[in-house]
């Protein structure tokens, strides 16, 4: 490819809304352009990288027995009604009607579509196992589309679905995909970790998120250096914290004027924060009041709360009216003496004694609260409902946990029979019995992977692509393309590199050398080959390694071989 024919509009400025370096650099390097909030065009350079990532994904999916297909983006509502997700998915789903008024959605994911397809076609165990995937646009009307391709409303996803005869088969498929994902992200040149994750709206059995480590990441990960444990903060399971035995004092109501926060109560009553019980009030779609209680120094994990309340699909902050109607007061809520609410208590709260909790009336708290004695066991749900914190003991080995941030680029799930049961997808097994498929689903965000790669690989001058996903591996730059000798010399090298199978760009633009060099650094080609009057005179070429900034000179005769060698390590 010649730069004079390439549409790669580079810019000096980035858009005001761009916060992340990857977003800024994708704009400036001419990889993407915005059409509307969360909707982007991929320009040729961006699409080249996207295609390389997709190719790596394809190869690794195929290596595990995956087969590529393509399903409709527009999906009839009936499938989603049958699975029960039409109501659950909420505003994130982009819905539309056809001319006859029939309801459809733009696929945010394809479990319903593929299960319906397989249900009607795959009848026998002999056709199993199956792993089917597609690489296609997905649609999610994200509440806050942001960070460019990281969180957009239309994005390219690889989604694979596995169908097995039994749970063992499903687990084998899961392990295969786990391995394939590790290979994909390693080949893309990324530093990542597979973390135990929450299943989110998809539901089902176990799950890992493949997370690229970057301080700008949206997900927070707890990990242990003493063992292999890593989990998203949404999921990290916590052991209960035992408290030392104390002499139990009698429960007493005390006046706490205007102490409506834990901070105010603890200062007013002069107690350590670990001796206070904090409340967070939620409501669900059915407007049920759900009160969650954790120790004052802990934070409530909304997902864990939701998972332990039967029938709750979304949680919202509770209306004050709802709290009042239940006989309580915001800022003074308590599990003692309240009936019209679902009460969820963190397991560590149950270990406390002589603690402070609200009294369900304004300007009053209970002191000497001992949950095991004072809470009505029949009316409460006790569970692990708090967020992990730095220093919490590792659930596997007990060592203190650390926290880091990451970008979720892929996720693997076992689904079990969740969709096959709801959609009645069965097959005939060897013993003649009708059985329900055991499924798994596995997604990779292609654009998010590209963005994450840039987050991890950049400097003040621009992007530093890992070779495997660079839009071009090498750029050949004659410093003065108006000079025929220089251009001819550069073209010859370009041709030889092409013949050697290198993905190479010839920067034949008649721009100033400084402009071309700046563009090369901004776009981030791993290697630059420079042809100048000086190198011509010496019969050699100059090579610049983008990542290290090193320059080297090679004789013309050996330069192609040297370039091939250098590329091996980039
Ligand atoms: P998130 O928690 O970030 O919203 P998710 O867990 O809902 O993502 P999945 O359903 O697991 O996403 O989708 C598989 C992959 O698709 C994700 O790992 C991510 O790489 C990508 N992805 C999901 N939502 C978006 C989005 N809005 N924009 C770009 N990529 C996305
Ligand atoms: Mg996910």
Coordinates of C-alpha atoms and ligand atoms in Angstrom, one line a residue:
X1 CA 0.0 0.0 0.0
X2 CA 1.1 3.5 -0.8
X3 CA 0.5 6.4 1.5
X4 CA -0.6 8.6 -1.4
X5 CA -3.6 6.2 -1.9
X6 CA -4.3 5.7 1.8
X7 CA -7.1 7.5 3.6
X8 CA -5.5 8.1 7.0
X9 CA -6.3 11.6 8.1
X10 CA -4.1 12.4 11.1
X11 CA -4.9 15.3 13.4
X12 CA -3.0 17.4 15.9
X13 CA -5.9 17.8 18.3
X14 CA -8.2 15.3 19.9
X15 CA -11.9 15.8 20.6
X16 CA -12.7 17.6 23.9
X17 CA -14.8 14.7 25.1
X18 CA -11.9 12.2 24.8
X19 CA -10.7 11.3 28.3
X20 CA -8.7 8.1 27.6
X21 CA -5.4 8.1 25.8
X22 CA -6.6 5.3 23.5
X23 CA -9.7 7.4 22.5
X24 CA -7.5 10.5 21.8
X25 CA -4.9 8.5 19.8
X26 CA -7.5 6.6 17.7
X27 CA -8.9 10.0 16.7
X28 CA -5.5 11.6 16.1
X29 CA -4.0 8.7 14.2
X30 CA -7.1 8.5 11.9
X31 CA -8.3 5.1 13.0
X32 CA -11.9 6.1 13.9
X33 CA -14.4 8.9 13.5
X34 CA -17.6 9.5 15.5
X35 CA -21.0 9.5 13.8
X36 CA -23.0 10.0 16.9
X37 CA -22.8 9.2 20.6
X38 CA -21.4 5.6 20.8
X39 CA -21.4 5.1 17.1
X40 CA -18.2 5.1 15.1
X41 CA -16.8 4.6 11.6
X42 CA -13.6 2.6 11.4
X43 CA -11.3 4.3 9.0
X44 CA -8.9 2.1 6.9
X45 CA -6.0 2.0 9.4
X46 CA -8.4 1.2 12.3
X47 CA -10.2 -1.4 10.3
X48 CA -6.9 -3.1 9.3
X49 CA -6.1 -3.5 13.0
X50 CA -9.7 -4.7 13.7
X51 CA -9.3 -7.3 10.9
X52 CA -6.0 -8.5 12.3
X53 CA -7.6 -9.0 15.7
X54 CA -10.5 -10.8 14.1
X55 CA -8.1 -13.0 12.2
X56 CA -6.3 -14.1 15.3
X57 CA -9.6 -14.8 17.0
X58 CA -10.8 -16.8 14.0
X59 CA -7.6 -18.9 14.0
X60 CA -7.9 -19.7 17.7
X61 CA -11.6 -20.4 17.6
X62 CA -11.1 -22.7 14.6
X63 CA -8.2 -24.4 16.3
X64 CA -10.6 -25.5 19.1
X65 CA -13.2 -26.8 16.6
X66 CA -15.2 -23.6 16.4
X67 CA -17.1 -23.0 13.2
X68 CA -18.0 -19.6 11.9
X69 CA -21.5 -18.7 10.9
X70 CA -23.6 -15.5 10.7
X71 CA -26.9 -14.9 12.3
X72 CA -29.4 -11.9 11.9
X73 CA -28.7 -8.8 13.9
X74 CA -32.5 -8.1 13.9
X75 CA -34.1 -10.5 16.2
X76 CA -37.8 -11.1 16.7
X77 CA -39.2 -10.3 20.2
X78 CA -40.8 -13.7 20.5
X79 CA -37.5 -15.5 21.1
X80 CA -36.7 -13.1 23.9
X81 CA -40.2 -13.4 25.4
X82 CA -39.8 -17.2 25.4
X83 CA -36.5 -17.0 27.3
X84 CA -38.0 -14.4 29.6
X85 CA -35.3 -11.8 28.8
X86 CA -37.5 -9.4 26.8
X87 CA -38.7 -7.9 30.1
X88 CA -35.4 -8.3 31.9
X89 CA -33.0 -6.7 29.5
X90 CA -34.3 -3.1 30.0
X91 CA -33.4 0.0 28.2
X92 CA -30.1 -1.3 27.0
X93 CA -31.8 -3.3 24.3
X94 CA -32.5 -1.3 21.2
X95 CA -36.0 -2.2 20.1
X96 CA -37.8 -1.5 16.9
X97 CA -41.0 -2.3 15.1
X98 CA -41.5 -3.4 11.5
X99 CA -44.2 -2.0 9.2
X100 CA -46.7 -4.5 10.6
X101 CA -46.0 -3.4 14.2
X102 CA -44.2 -6.5 15.1
X103 CA -41.5 -6.0 17.8
X104 CA -37.8 -6.7 17.2
X105 CA -34.5 -5.9 18.9
X106 CA -31.1 -5.3 17.5
X107 CA -29.1 -8.2 19.0
X108 CA -27.1 -7.2 22.1
X109 CA -26.1 -10.9 22.3
X110 CA -27.4 -14.1 20.6
X111 CA -28.2 -16.9 23.0
X112 CA -31.9 -16.8 22.0
X113 CA -31.2 -16.8 18.3
X114 CA -28.7 -19.6 18.3
X115 CA -30.6 -21.8 20.8
X116 CA -33.7 -21.5 18.5
X117 CA -31.6 -22.4 15.5
X118 CA -30.0 -25.4 17.1
X119 CA -33.3 -26.5 18.7
X120 CA -34.9 -26.9 15.3
X121 CA -32.0 -28.5 13.6
X122 CA -29.8 -30.6 15.9
X123 CA -31.6 -33.7 17.0
X124 CA -29.0 -36.3 17.9
X125 CA -26.0 -36.7 20.3
X126 CA -24.1 -37.7 17.2
X127 CA -24.1 -34.0 16.1
X128 CA -22.5 -32.9 19.3
X129 CA -20.4 -31.2 20.7
X130 CA -20.9 -28.0 18.7
X131 CA -19.1 -24.7 18.9
X132 CA -20.5 -22.0 16.6
X133 CA -19.4 -18.4 16.4
X134 CA -19.8 -15.2 14.5
X135 CA -18.1 -11.9 14.4
X136 CA -20.7 -9.2 14.1
X137 CA -22.0 -5.8 15.2
X138 CA -23.8 -5.9 18.5
X139 CA -26.1 -3.2 19.9
X140 CA -26.5 -2.0 23.4
X141 CA -28.0 1.4 24.3
X142 CA -25.4 2.0 27.0
X143 CA -26.5 4.5 29.6
X144 CA -23.2 6.3 29.2
X145 CA -21.5 5.5 26.0
X146 CA -17.9 6.8 26.4
X147 CA -14.2 6.3 25.9
X148 CA -14.6 5.8 22.2
X149 CA -14.7 2.1 21.2
X150 CA -14.4 1.0 24.9
X151 CA -18.0 1.5 25.6
X152 CA -20.0 2.2 22.5
X153 CA -23.6 1.5 21.4
X154 CA -22.7 -0.4 18.3
X155 CA -19.6 -2.6 18.6
X156 CA -18.0 -5.6 17.0
X157 CA -18.1 -8.8 19.1
X158 CA -17.0 -12.3 18.5
X159 CA -19.6 -14.5 20.2
X160 CA -19.3 -18.3 20.4
X161 CA -21.8 -20.7 21.8
X162 CA -21.1 -24.3 22.8
X163 CA -23.6 -27.1 22.9
X164 CA -22.8 -30.3 24.7
X165 CA -24.5 -33.5 25.8
X166 CA -23.7 -33.2 29.5
X167 CA -22.0 -31.0 32.1
X168 CA -18.7 -32.7 31.6
X169 CA -18.8 -31.9 27.9
X170 CA -19.8 -28.3 28.7
X171 CA -16.8 -28.0 31.1
X172 CA -14.5 -29.3 28.4
X173 CA -15.8 -26.7 26.0
X174 CA -15.3 -24.1 28.6
X175 CA -11.7 -25.1 29.2
X176 CA -11.0 -25.1 25.5
X177 CA -12.4 -21.5 25.2
X178 CA -10.5 -20.4 28.3
X179 CA -7.3 -21.6 26.6
X180 CA -8.2 -20.1 23.2
X181 CA -8.9 -16.7 24.9
X182 CA -5.5 -16.9 26.7
X183 CA -3.9 -17.5 23.3
X184 CA -5.8 -14.7 21.5
X185 CA -4.8 -12.1 24.0
X186 CA -1.2 -13.3 24.2
X187 CA -0.9 -13.2 20.4
X188 CA -2.4 -9.7 20.5
X189 CA 0.6 -8.7 22.7
X190 CA -1.5 -7.8 25.7
X191 CA -0.8 -8.1 29.5
X192 CA -4.0 -9.6 30.9
X193 CA -5.5 -11.7 33.7
X194 CA -8.4 -14.1 33.7
X195 CA -10.5 -13.2 36.7
X196 CA -13.4 -14.9 38.3
X197 CA -16.5 -12.9 37.4
X198 CA -20.1 -12.3 38.1
X199 CA -22.5 -13.7 35.5
X200 CA -24.5 -10.5 35.1
X201 CA -27.8 -10.6 33.2
X202 CA -26.7 -13.7 31.2
X203 CA -26.8 -15.9 34.3
X204 CA -25.7 -19.5 34.6
X205 CA -22.7 -21.3 36.2
X206 CA -19.1 -20.2 36.4
X207 CA -17.4 -17.4 34.5
X208 CA -14.1 -15.6 33.9
X209 CA -13.4 -12.2 32.6
X210 CA -10.3 -11.6 30.5
X211 CA -9.1 -8.3 31.7
X212 CA -6.3 -6.2 30.3
X213 CA -4.4 -4.5 33.1
X214 CA -4.5 -0.7 32.8
X215 CA -5.0 2.0 35.4
X216 CA -7.7 3.5 33.2
X217 CA -9.8 0.3 33.3
X218 CA -13.4 0.5 34.4
X219 CA -13.3 -2.8 36.3
X220 CA -11.7 -3.1 39.6
X221 CA -9.9 -6.4 40.3
X222 CA -8.9 -8.0 43.6
X223 CA -6.0 -10.3 43.3
X224 CA -3.7 -12.3 45.5
X225 CA 0.1 -12.4 45.0
X226 CA 0.5 -15.5 47.2
X227 CA -1.8 -17.7 45.1
X228 CA -3.5 -17.5 41.7
X229 CA -6.7 -15.9 42.9
X230 CA -8.1 -13.0 40.9
X231 CA -11.7 -11.8 40.9
X232 CA -13.7 -8.7 39.9
X233 CA -14.7 -6.6 42.8
X234 CA -18.4 -7.4 41.9
X235 CA -17.8 -11.1 42.4
X236 CA -14.9 -11.6 44.9
X237 CA -16.3 -13.9 47.6
X238 CA -15.4 -12.9 51.1
X239 CA -15.0 -15.0 54.2
X240 CA -16.7 -13.6 57.3
X241 CA -14.7 -11.6 59.7
X242 CA -14.8 -13.0 63.2
X243 CA -14.8 -10.5 66.1
X244 CA -13.3 -11.0 69.5
X245 CA -15.8 -12.2 72.2
X246 CA -17.0 -9.4 74.5
X247 CA -19.3 -9.0 77.4
X248 CA -22.7 -8.3 75.9
X249 CA -24.4 -5.1 77.1
X250 CA -28.1 -4.4 77.0
X251 CA -29.6 -2.9 73.9
X252 CA -30.4 0.8 74.4
X253 CA -31.8 3.6 72.3
X254 CA -29.9 6.9 72.5
X255 CA -30.5 10.4 71.0
X256 CA -28.2 11.2 68.0
X257 CA -29.4 14.6 66.8
X258 CA -28.8 15.2 63.1
X259 CA -26.4 12.2 62.9
X260 CA -27.6 10.9 59.6
X261 CA -24.3 9.5 58.3
X262 CA -22.0 6.9 59.7
X263 CA -19.2 9.6 60.0
X264 CA -21.5 11.8 62.1
X265 CA -22.7 9.0 64.4
X266 CA -19.3 7.5 65.0
X267 CA -17.9 11.0 66.0
X268 CA -20.9 11.8 68.1
X269 CA -20.9 8.5 70.0
X270 CA -17.1 8.2 69.9
X271 CA -17.1 4.7 68.6
X272 CA -14.7 3.2 66.1
X273 CA -16.2 2.8 62.6
X274 CA -15.9 -1.0 62.8
X275 CA -18.5 -0.8 65.6
X276 CA -21.2 0.8 63.5
X277 CA -23.7 -0.8 61.1
X278 CA -24.5 1.0 57.9
X279 CA -27.7 0.7 55.8
X280 CA -28.3 1.1 52.1
X281 CA -31.9 1.2 50.9
X282 CA -32.7 -0.3 47.5
X283 CA -35.9 -1.0 45.6
X284 CA -36.5 -3.5 42.8
X285 CA -38.8 -3.3 39.7
X286 CA -41.7 -4.4 41.9
X287 CA -41.0 -1.5 44.2
X288 CA -40.1 -3.8 47.1
X289 CA -37.9 -2.1 49.7
X290 CA -34.7 -3.9 50.2
X291 CA -32.5 -2.8 53.1
X292 CA -28.9 -3.9 53.1
X293 CA -26.7 -3.7 56.2
X294 CA -22.9 -3.9 56.3
X295 CA -20.3 -2.9 58.8
X296 CA -19.6 0.9 58.8
X297 CA -16.2 0.6 57.2
X298 CA -17.5 -1.8 54.5
X299 CA -19.3 -1.0 51.3
X300 CA -22.4 -2.7 50.0
X301 CA -22.1 -4.8 46.8
X302 CA -25.3 -4.2 44.9
X303 CA -24.9 -7.3 42.7
X304 CA -24.4 -9.6 45.7
X305 CA -27.5 -8.1 47.3
X306 CA -29.5 -8.6 44.1
X307 CA -28.4 -12.2 43.8
X308 CA -29.7 -13.1 47.2
X309 CA -33.1 -11.6 46.9
X310 CA -35.4 -13.9 45.0
X311 CA -37.1 -12.3 42.0
X312 CA -35.0 -9.1 42.0
X313 CA -33.6 -8.4 38.5
X314 CA -32.6 -4.7 38.9
X315 CA -31.9 -2.6 42.0
X316 CA -32.4 1.1 42.2
X317 CA -31.8 3.5 45.1
X318 CA -35.0 3.4 47.1
X319 CA -37.4 6.4 47.1
X320 CA -37.6 8.1 50.5
X321 CA -41.4 7.7 50.3
X322 CA -40.9 3.9 50.3
X323 CA -38.6 4.1 53.4
X324 CA -41.1 6.3 55.2
X325 CA -44.0 4.0 54.2
X326 CA -42.1 1.0 55.7
X327 CA -41.9 2.8 59.0
X328 CA -38.3 4.0 58.9
X329 CA -36.3 7.2 58.2
X330 CA -33.4 7.6 55.8
X331 CA -30.2 8.0 57.7
X332 CA -31.5 6.1 60.7
X333 CA -32.5 2.7 59.2
X334 CA -32.3 -0.4 61.3
X335 CA -33.1 -4.1 61.0
X336 CA -34.7 -3.9 64.5
X337 CA -38.4 -3.3 64.5
X338 CA -39.1 -3.1 60.8
X339 CA -41.5 -5.4 59.0
X340 CA -42.3 -4.0 55.6
X341 CA -38.9 -4.5 54.0
X342 CA -36.6 -7.3 52.8
X343 CA -33.7 -7.2 55.1
X344 CA -30.3 -8.4 53.9
X345 CA -27.4 -8.5 56.4
X346 CA -23.8 -9.0 55.6
X347 CA -22.4 -12.1 57.3
X348 CA -19.7 -10.1 59.1
X349 CA -22.4 -7.9 60.7
X350 CA -23.7 -11.1 62.4
X351 CA -20.4 -11.4 64.2
X352 CA -20.5 -8.0 65.7
X353 CA -21.4 -7.2 69.3
X354 CA -22.2 -4.0 71.2
X355 CA -22.5 -2.1 67.9
X356 CA -24.3 1.0 66.8
X357 CA -27.3 0.8 64.4
X358 CA -30.2 3.1 63.4
X359 CA -33.4 3.0 65.4
X360 CA -35.9 3.6 62.5
X361 CA -36.7 7.1 64.0
X362 CA -35.3 10.5 63.4
X363 CA -32.3 11.5 65.5
X364 CA -32.0 8.1 67.3
X365 CA -29.7 5.1 67.2
X366 CA -29.5 1.9 69.1
X367 CA -26.2 1.1 71.0
X368 CA -25.0 -2.3 72.2
X369 CA -26.6 -3.9 69.2
X370 CA -25.6 -7.6 69.0
X371 CA -27.2 -8.9 65.8
X372 CA -27.3 -12.6 66.8
X373 CA -29.3 -11.6 69.9
X374 CA -31.2 -8.6 68.6
X375 CA -32.1 -9.3 65.0
X376 CA -35.1 -11.5 64.2
X377 CA -33.5 -14.5 62.4
X378 CA -36.7 -15.4 60.7
X379 CA -37.0 -12.0 59.0
X380 CA -33.5 -11.6 57.7
X381 CA -31.3 -12.9 54.9
X382 CA -27.7 -13.3 55.9
X383 CA -25.1 -13.5 53.1
X384 CA -21.8 -12.1 51.9
X385 CA -23.0 -8.8 50.4
X386 CA -20.0 -6.5 50.7
X387 CA -17.4 -5.2 48.3
X388 CA -13.9 -6.5 48.6
X389 CA -11.3 -4.0 50.0
X390 CA -7.5 -3.9 49.8
X391 CA -6.1 -6.1 52.6
X392 CA -9.2 -8.4 52.9
X393 CA -8.0 -12.0 53.3
X394 CA -7.8 -13.9 50.1
X395 CA -10.7 -16.4 50.0
X396 CA -8.4 -19.1 48.8
X397 CA -5.3 -18.7 50.9
X398 CA -5.9 -16.0 53.4
X399 CA -3.1 -13.6 52.3
X400 CA -4.0 -9.9 52.1
X401 CA -5.6 -9.0 48.8
X402 CA -4.4 -6.3 46.5
X403 CA -6.5 -4.3 44.0
X404 CA -5.8 -3.2 40.5
X405 CA -7.8 -1.9 37.5
X406 CA -8.5 -3.5 34.2
X407 CA -10.4 -3.4 31.0
X408 CA -12.7 -6.4 30.4
X409 CA -12.0 -7.5 26.8
X410 CA -13.6 -10.9 26.9
X411 CA -15.8 -13.1 29.0
X412 CA -16.5 -16.9 29.1
X413 CA -19.5 -18.4 30.8
X414 CA -21.0 -21.8 31.3
X415 CA -24.8 -21.4 30.9
X416 CA -25.9 -24.9 31.7
X417 CA -29.5 -25.4 30.7
X418 CA -30.6 -21.8 31.3
X419 CA -31.5 -21.1 27.6
X420 CA -32.0 -24.6 26.3
X421 CA -34.6 -25.3 29.0
X422 CA -36.4 -22.0 28.5
X423 CA -36.5 -22.5 24.8
X424 CA -37.1 -26.3 24.9
X425 CA -33.9 -27.2 23.0
X426 CA -33.5 -30.9 23.3
X427 CA -31.7 -33.8 21.5
X428 CA -31.9 -37.6 21.6
X429 CA -29.0 -39.1 23.6
X430 CA -27.3 -42.4 23.0
X431 CA -29.6 -44.2 25.5
X432 CA -32.7 -43.0 23.6
X433 CA -33.6 -40.4 26.2
X434 CA -34.5 -36.8 25.3
X435 CA -32.0 -34.4 27.0
X436 CA -31.6 -30.7 27.2
X437 CA -28.4 -29.2 25.8
X438 CA -25.7 -28.0 28.2
X439 CA -24.5 -24.6 26.8
X440 CA -21.7 -22.1 27.2
X441 CA -21.2 -18.6 25.7
X442 CA -18.0 -16.8 25.0
X443 CA -17.6 -13.1 23.9
X444 CA -14.7 -10.9 22.8
X445 CA -15.1 -7.2 22.1
X446 CA -12.9 -6.6 19.1
X447 CA -13.0 -2.8 19.2
X448 CA -12.4 -2.8 23.0
X449 CA -9.4 -5.1 22.5
X450 CA -8.0 -2.6 20.0
X451 CA -8.6 0.3 22.5
X452 CA -7.1 -1.7 25.4
X453 CA -4.0 -2.5 23.3
X454 CA -3.5 1.2 22.8
X455 CA -4.0 1.9 26.5
X456 CA -1.2 -0.5 27.2
X457 CA 1.1 0.5 24.4
X458 CA 1.6 4.3 23.8
X459 CA 4.0 7.2 24.6
X460 CA 3.9 11.0 24.2
X461 CA 4.4 10.6 20.4
X462 CA 1.5 8.2 19.8
X463 CA 0.6 4.5 19.6
X464 CA 3.2 1.7 19.8
X465 CA 1.5 -1.3 18.1
X466 CA 2.4 -4.8 19.0
X467 CA 3.4 -6.2 15.6
X468 CA 0.6 -8.7 15.4
X469 CA -2.2 -6.1 15.3
X470 CA -0.4 -3.1 13.8
X471 CA -2.2 -1.7 10.8
X472 CA 1.1 -2.1 8.9
X473 CA 4.2 -3.8 10.3
X474 CA 6.7 -1.6 8.5
X475 CA 6.7 1.8 6.9
X476 CA 9.3 2.7 4.3
X477 CA 9.9 6.5 4.2
X478 CA 11.9 8.3 1.5
X479 CA 12.5 11.6 3.3
X480 CA 12.1 13.4 0.0
X481 CA 9.7 11.6 -2.3
X482 CA 10.1 14.4 -5.0
X483 CA 13.6 13.0 -5.5
X484 CA 13.3 10.2 -8.0
X485 CA 16.4 8.3 -7.0
X486 CA 15.3 8.2 -3.3
X487 CA 11.8 7.2 -4.3
X488 CA 13.1 4.4 -6.6
X489 CA 15.4 3.2 -3.9
X490 CA 12.6 3.1 -1.4
X491 CA 10.2 1.4 -3.8
X492 CA 12.7 -1.4 -4.4
X493 CA 12.9 -2.1 -0.7
X494 CA 9.2 -1.9 -0.4
X495 CA 8.8 -4.5 -3.2
X496 CA 11.2 -6.8 -1.6
X497 CA 9.5 -6.6 1.8
X498 CA 6.2 -7.2 0.1
X499 CA 7.6 -10.3 -1.6
X500 CA 8.9 -11.5 1.7
X501 CA 5.4 -11.4 3.1
X502 CA 5.7 -8.2 5.2
X503 CA 2.7 -6.0 5.6
X504 CA 4.4 -2.8 4.5
X505 CA 3.4 0.8 3.7
X506 CA 5.4 3.1 1.4
X507 CA 5.2 6.7 2.5
X508 CA 5.5 8.2 -0.9
X509 CA 3.8 11.4 0.1
X510 CA 5.6 14.6 -1.0
X511 CA 5.4 16.0 2.5
X512 CA 8.2 17.3 4.6
X513 CA 10.2 14.6 6.3
X514 CA 9.3 16.0 9.8
X515 CA 5.6 15.7 9.0
X516 CA 6.0 12.1 7.8
X517 CA 8.1 11.1 10.8
X518 CA 5.5 12.5 13.2
X519 CA 2.7 10.6 11.5
X520 CA 4.7 7.4 11.6
X521 CA 5.2 7.8 15.4
X522 CA 1.6 8.8 15.9
X523 CA 0.2 5.9 14.0
X524 CA 2.8 3.6 15.6
X525 CA 4.1 1.3 12.9
X526 CA 6.6 -1.1 14.7
X527 CA 9.4 -0.4 12.3
X528 CA 10.3 2.6 10.1
X529 CA 12.8 2.3 7.3
X530 CA 14.3 5.6 6.3
X531 CA 15.9 6.4 2.9
X532 CA 17.7 9.7 2.8
X533 CA 20.5 11.3 0.8
X534 CA 22.9 10.2 3.6
X535 CA 21.8 6.6 3.5
X536 CA 21.8 6.6 -0.3
X537 CA 25.4 7.8 -0.3
X538 CA 26.4 5.1 2.2
X539 CA 24.5 2.4 0.3
X540 CA 22.5 1.6 3.4
X541 CA 19.1 2.3 5.2
X542 CA 18.2 3.6 8.6
X543 CA 15.8 1.6 10.8
X544 CA 13.9 3.0 13.7
X545 CA 12.3 0.7 16.2
X546 CA 9.1 2.5 17.4
X547 CA 9.0 0.9 20.9
X548 CA 12.5 1.5 22.0
X549 CA 13.2 4.5 19.9
X550 CA 16.5 2.9 18.8
X551 CA 18.1 3.7 15.4
X552 CA 20.3 1.3 13.4
X553 CA 21.9 1.3 10.0
X554 CA 22.0 -1.8 7.8
X555 CA 23.7 -2.3 4.4
X556 CA 21.2 -2.3 1.6
X557 CA 22.0 -5.9 0.7
X558 CA 21.1 -7.3 4.1
X559 CA 18.4 -4.9 5.2
X560 CA 15.4 -7.1 4.3
X561 CA 16.8 -10.0 6.2
X562 CA 17.5 -7.7 9.2
X563 CA 14.0 -6.3 9.1
X564 CA 12.5 -9.8 9.1
X565 CA 14.7 -10.6 12.1
X566 CA 13.7 -7.5 14.1
X567 CA 10.0 -8.1 13.4
X568 CA 10.2 -11.5 15.1
X569 CA 10.6 -9.8 18.5
X570 CA 8.1 -7.0 18.1
Ligands
LIG1 P1 -19.5 -4.4 30.4 O1 -19.6 -5.1 31.8 O2 -18.2 -3.8 30.1 O3 -20.7 -3.6 30.1 P2 -20.5 -6.9 29.5 O4 -19.9 -7.8 30.6 O5 -21.9 -6.5 29.5 O6 -19.5 -5.6 29.4 P3 -20.4 -9.1 27.6 O7 -21.8 -9.4 27.5 O8 -19.6 -10.0 28.5 O9 -20.2 -7.6 28.1 O10 -19.8 -9.0 26.2 C1 -18.6 -9.6 25.7 C2 -17.6 -8.5 25.4 O11 -18.1 -7.5 24.5 C3 -17.0 -7.8 26.6 O12 -16.1 -8.5 27.2 C4 -16.5 -6.5 25.9 O13 -15.2 -6.7 25.4 C5 -17.4 -6.3 24.7 N1 -18.4 -5.2 25.0 C6 -19.5 -5.3 25.8 N2 -20.2 -4.1 25.8 C7 -19.5 -3.3 25.0 C8 -19.6 -1.9 24.6 N3 -20.7 -1.2 25.0 N4 -18.7 -1.4 23.8 C9 -17.7 -2.1 23.3 N5 -17.4 -3.4 23.7 C10 -18.3 -4.0 24.5
LIG2 MG1 -18.9 -9.3 30.4

